[in-house]
XYZ file of C-alpha atoms in Angstrom:
256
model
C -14.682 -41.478 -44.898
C -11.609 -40.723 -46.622
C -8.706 -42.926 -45.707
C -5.331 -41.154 -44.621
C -1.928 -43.379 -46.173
C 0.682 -43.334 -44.718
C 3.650 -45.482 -46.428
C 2.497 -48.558 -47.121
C -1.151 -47.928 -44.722
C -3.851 -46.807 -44.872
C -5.929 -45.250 -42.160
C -9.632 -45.313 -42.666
C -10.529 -48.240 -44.232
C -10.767 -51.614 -44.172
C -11.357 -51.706 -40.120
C -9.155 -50.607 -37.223
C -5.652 -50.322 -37.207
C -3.553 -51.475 -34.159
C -1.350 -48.858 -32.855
C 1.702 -49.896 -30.288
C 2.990 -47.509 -28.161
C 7.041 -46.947 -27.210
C 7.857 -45.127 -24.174
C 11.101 -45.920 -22.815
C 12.633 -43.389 -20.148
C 16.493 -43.973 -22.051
C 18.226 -45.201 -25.056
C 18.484 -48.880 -24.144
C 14.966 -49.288 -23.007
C 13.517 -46.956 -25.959
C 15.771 -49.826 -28.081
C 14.360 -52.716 -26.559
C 10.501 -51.671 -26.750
C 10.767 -50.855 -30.155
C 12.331 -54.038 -30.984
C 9.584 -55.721 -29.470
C 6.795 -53.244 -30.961
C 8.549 -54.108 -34.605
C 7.910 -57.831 -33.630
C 4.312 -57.514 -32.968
C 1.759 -57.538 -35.462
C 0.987 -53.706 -34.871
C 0.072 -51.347 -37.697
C 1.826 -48.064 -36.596
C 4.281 -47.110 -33.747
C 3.449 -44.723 -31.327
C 6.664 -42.520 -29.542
C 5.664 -41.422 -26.863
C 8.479 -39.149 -26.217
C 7.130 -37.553 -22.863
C 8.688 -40.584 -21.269
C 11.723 -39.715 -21.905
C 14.458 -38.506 -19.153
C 16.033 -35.264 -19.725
C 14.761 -34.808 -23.219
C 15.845 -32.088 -25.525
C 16.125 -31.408 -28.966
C 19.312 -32.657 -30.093
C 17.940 -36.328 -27.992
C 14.809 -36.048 -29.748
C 16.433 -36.528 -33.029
C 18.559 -38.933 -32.381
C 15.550 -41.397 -30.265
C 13.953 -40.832 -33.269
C 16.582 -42.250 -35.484
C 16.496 -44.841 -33.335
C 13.081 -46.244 -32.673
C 12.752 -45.036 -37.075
C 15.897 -47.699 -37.333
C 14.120 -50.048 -35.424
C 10.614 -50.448 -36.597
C 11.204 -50.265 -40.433
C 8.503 -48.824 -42.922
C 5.926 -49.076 -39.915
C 4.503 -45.346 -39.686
C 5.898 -43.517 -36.893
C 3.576 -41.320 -34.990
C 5.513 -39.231 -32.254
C 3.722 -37.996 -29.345
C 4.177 -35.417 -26.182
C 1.298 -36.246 -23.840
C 1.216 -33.072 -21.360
C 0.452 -34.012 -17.675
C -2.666 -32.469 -18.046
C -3.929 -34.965 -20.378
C -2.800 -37.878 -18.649
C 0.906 -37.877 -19.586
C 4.689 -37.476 -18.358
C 5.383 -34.592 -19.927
C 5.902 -30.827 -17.977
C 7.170 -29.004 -20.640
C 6.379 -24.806 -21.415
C 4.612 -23.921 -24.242
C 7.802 -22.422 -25.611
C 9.522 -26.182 -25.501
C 6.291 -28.292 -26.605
C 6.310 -26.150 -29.539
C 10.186 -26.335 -30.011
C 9.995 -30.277 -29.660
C 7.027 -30.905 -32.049
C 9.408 -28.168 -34.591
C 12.244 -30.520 -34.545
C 10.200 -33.451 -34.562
C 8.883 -32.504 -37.810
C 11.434 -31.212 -39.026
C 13.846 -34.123 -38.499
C 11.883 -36.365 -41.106
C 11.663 -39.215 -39.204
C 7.787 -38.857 -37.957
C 4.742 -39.373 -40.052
C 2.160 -38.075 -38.105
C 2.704 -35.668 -35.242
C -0.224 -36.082 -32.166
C -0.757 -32.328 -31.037
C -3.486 -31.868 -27.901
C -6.365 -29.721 -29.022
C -5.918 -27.673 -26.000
C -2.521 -26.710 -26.710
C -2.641 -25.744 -29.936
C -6.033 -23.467 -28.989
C -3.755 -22.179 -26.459
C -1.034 -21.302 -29.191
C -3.592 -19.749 -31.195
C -1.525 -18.701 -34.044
C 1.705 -20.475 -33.221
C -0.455 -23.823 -32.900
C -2.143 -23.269 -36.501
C 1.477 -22.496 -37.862
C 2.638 -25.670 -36.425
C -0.509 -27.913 -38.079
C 1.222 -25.826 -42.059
C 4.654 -26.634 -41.070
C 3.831 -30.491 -40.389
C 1.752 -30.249 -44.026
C 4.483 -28.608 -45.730
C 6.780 -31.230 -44.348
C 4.577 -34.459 -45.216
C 3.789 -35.028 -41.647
C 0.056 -35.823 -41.003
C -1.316 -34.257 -37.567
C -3.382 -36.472 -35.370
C -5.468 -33.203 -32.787
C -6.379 -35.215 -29.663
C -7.781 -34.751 -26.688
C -7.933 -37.167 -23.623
C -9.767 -36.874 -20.084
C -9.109 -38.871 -17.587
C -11.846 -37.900 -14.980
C -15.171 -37.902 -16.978
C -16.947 -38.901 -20.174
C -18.228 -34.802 -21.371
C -21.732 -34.516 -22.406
C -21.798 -35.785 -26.317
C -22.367 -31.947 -27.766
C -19.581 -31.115 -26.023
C -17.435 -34.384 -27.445
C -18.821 -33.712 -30.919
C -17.398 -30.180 -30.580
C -13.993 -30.903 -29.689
C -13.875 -33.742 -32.357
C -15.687 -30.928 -34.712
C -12.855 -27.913 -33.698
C -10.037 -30.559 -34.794
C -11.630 -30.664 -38.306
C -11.502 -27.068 -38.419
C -8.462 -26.867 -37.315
C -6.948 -29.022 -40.181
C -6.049 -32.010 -38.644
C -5.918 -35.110 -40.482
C -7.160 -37.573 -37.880
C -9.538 -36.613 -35.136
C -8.837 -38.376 -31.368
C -10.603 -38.139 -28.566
C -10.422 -40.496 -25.280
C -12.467 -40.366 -22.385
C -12.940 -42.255 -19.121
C -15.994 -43.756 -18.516
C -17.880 -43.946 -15.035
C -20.878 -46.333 -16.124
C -22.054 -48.391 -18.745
C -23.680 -45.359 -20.280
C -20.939 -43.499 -20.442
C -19.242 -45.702 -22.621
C -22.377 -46.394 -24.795
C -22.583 -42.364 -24.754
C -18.491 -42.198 -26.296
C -19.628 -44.993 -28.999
C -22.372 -42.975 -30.183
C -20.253 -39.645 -30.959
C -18.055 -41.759 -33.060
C -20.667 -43.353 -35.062
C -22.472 -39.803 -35.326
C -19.221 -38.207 -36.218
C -17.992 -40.749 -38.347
C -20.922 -40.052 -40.528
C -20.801 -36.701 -40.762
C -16.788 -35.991 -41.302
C -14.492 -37.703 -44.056
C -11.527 -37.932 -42.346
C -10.705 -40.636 -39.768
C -11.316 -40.910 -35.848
C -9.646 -42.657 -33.295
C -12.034 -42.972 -30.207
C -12.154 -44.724 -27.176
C -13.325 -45.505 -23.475
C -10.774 -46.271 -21.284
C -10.021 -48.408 -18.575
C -11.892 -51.816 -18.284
C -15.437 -50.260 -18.211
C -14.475 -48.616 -21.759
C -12.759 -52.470 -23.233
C -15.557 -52.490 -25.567
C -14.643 -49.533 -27.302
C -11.121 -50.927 -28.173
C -12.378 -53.567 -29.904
C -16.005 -51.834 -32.114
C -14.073 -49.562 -34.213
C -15.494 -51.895 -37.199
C -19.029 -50.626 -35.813
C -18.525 -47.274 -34.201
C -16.254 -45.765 -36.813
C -13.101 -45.705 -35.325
C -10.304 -46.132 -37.139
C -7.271 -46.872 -34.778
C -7.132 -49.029 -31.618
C -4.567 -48.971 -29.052
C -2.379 -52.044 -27.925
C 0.421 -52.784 -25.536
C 3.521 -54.867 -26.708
C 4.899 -54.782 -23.296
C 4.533 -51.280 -21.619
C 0.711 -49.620 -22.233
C 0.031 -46.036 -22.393
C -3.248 -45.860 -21.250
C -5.708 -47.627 -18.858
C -7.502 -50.830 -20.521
C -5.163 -51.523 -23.392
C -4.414 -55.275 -23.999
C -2.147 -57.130 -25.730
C -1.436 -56.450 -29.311
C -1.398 -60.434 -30.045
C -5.023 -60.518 -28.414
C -6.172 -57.210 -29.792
C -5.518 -58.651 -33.216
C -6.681 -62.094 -32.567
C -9.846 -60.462 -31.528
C -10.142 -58.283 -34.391
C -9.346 -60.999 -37.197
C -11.998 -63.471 -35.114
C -14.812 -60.697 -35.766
C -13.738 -59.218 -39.750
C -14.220 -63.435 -40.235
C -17.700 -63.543 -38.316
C -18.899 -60.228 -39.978
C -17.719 -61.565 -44.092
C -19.889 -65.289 -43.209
């Protein structure tokens, strides 16, 4: 696999990386989470800017600024999570694709999250938008999430498969889990696909069913995990302090 840097980290190797997410509705709580995030022994930030009340451009730039000011040379990933895909944001096509411009555009983001099923929706508006984040030095992150079902594996392997394609430079997919099989179905694709492509995956389970999968990237191939410093943005994340307890506790098992 072929890691991804970003400042002074690298995605890809050396096990999973713990990712924090900020998602404040207003200035002062936006402030205080990313305080806390900075505190926390994540790896990368996580903006998840669909939180946010009343959001426009000229506020995305500046909440950027602030949660940038806040959390130092930790890489800034900025996110708009549609409804659709289990988020808070309602926005158009016409302002997603106006808020992920200025988001790149500001320089204050490292990687930009995009939902597969937007940008396949753009068609060539969503390809221009994966160039312009690549001219700028922004690294895209395709995801895709589903809240209601684990898909069949071909189909997982396709999405995840499409994203390559599609240029991104990390490959996400989450899923929610119904059985034990479902999540032992979601670890499979990303071991399969983490042979077969070079760049990195984040993958998981959700929920308490999919815990596992939060804590195997080391064995499945996935290169990110997801942890709450306070607020979580997904069903099943823990606590960052545990998450990296945990993860230290089995790199030290696996090197005996």
């Amino acid at each position: 696999m072929a890691a991804v840097i970003v400042r002074d980290v690298c995605i890809g190797e050396g096990g999973p990386l713990i990712c924090v997410p900020v998602m404040g509705r207003d200035e002062d709580q936006i402030k205080e989470q990313a305080q806390t995030a900075a505190k926390s022994p994540a790896d990368l930030i996580e903006f998840r800017v669909d939180a946010v009340e009343g959001l426009d451009r000229d506020k995305l730039i500046s909440l950027l600024g602030l949660v940038r000011s806040e959390t130092g040379r930790l890489p800034l990933i900025m996110t708009y999570r549609t409804s659709r895909e289990g988020g808070l944001g309602h926005a158009d096509e016409g302002e997603y694709l106006s808020l992920c411009r200025a988001g790149i555009l500001s320089g204050r983001i490292d990687i930009l999250d995009l939902e597969l099923k937007v940008v396949l929706d753009l068609k060539d508006e969503g390809e221009d938008l994966i160039c312009l984040a690549h001219r700028e030095g922004v690294k895209v992150i395709l995801s895709n999430h589903d809240f209601a079902a684990t898909p069949p594996e071909d189909l997982m392997m396709g999405r995840l498969k499409e994203m390559d394609r599609m240029g991104a430079d990390i490959l996400k997919i989450a899923v929610m889990p119904a059985s034990k099989d479902d999540v032992i179905r979601l670890l499979r694709v990303s071991a399969r696909m983490s042979e077969i492509c070079q760049k990195p995956l984040i993958t998981m389970s959700m929920g308490r069913l999919g815990l596992i999968s939060r804590l195997a990237g080391a064995f499945s191939g996935s290169a990110v995990t997801f942890a709450s410093a306070g607020k979580a943005s997904a069903p099943g994340q823990i606590d960052c302090t545990d998450m990296r307890r945990i993860l230290d506790d089995l790199k030290r098992i696996e090197e005996k």
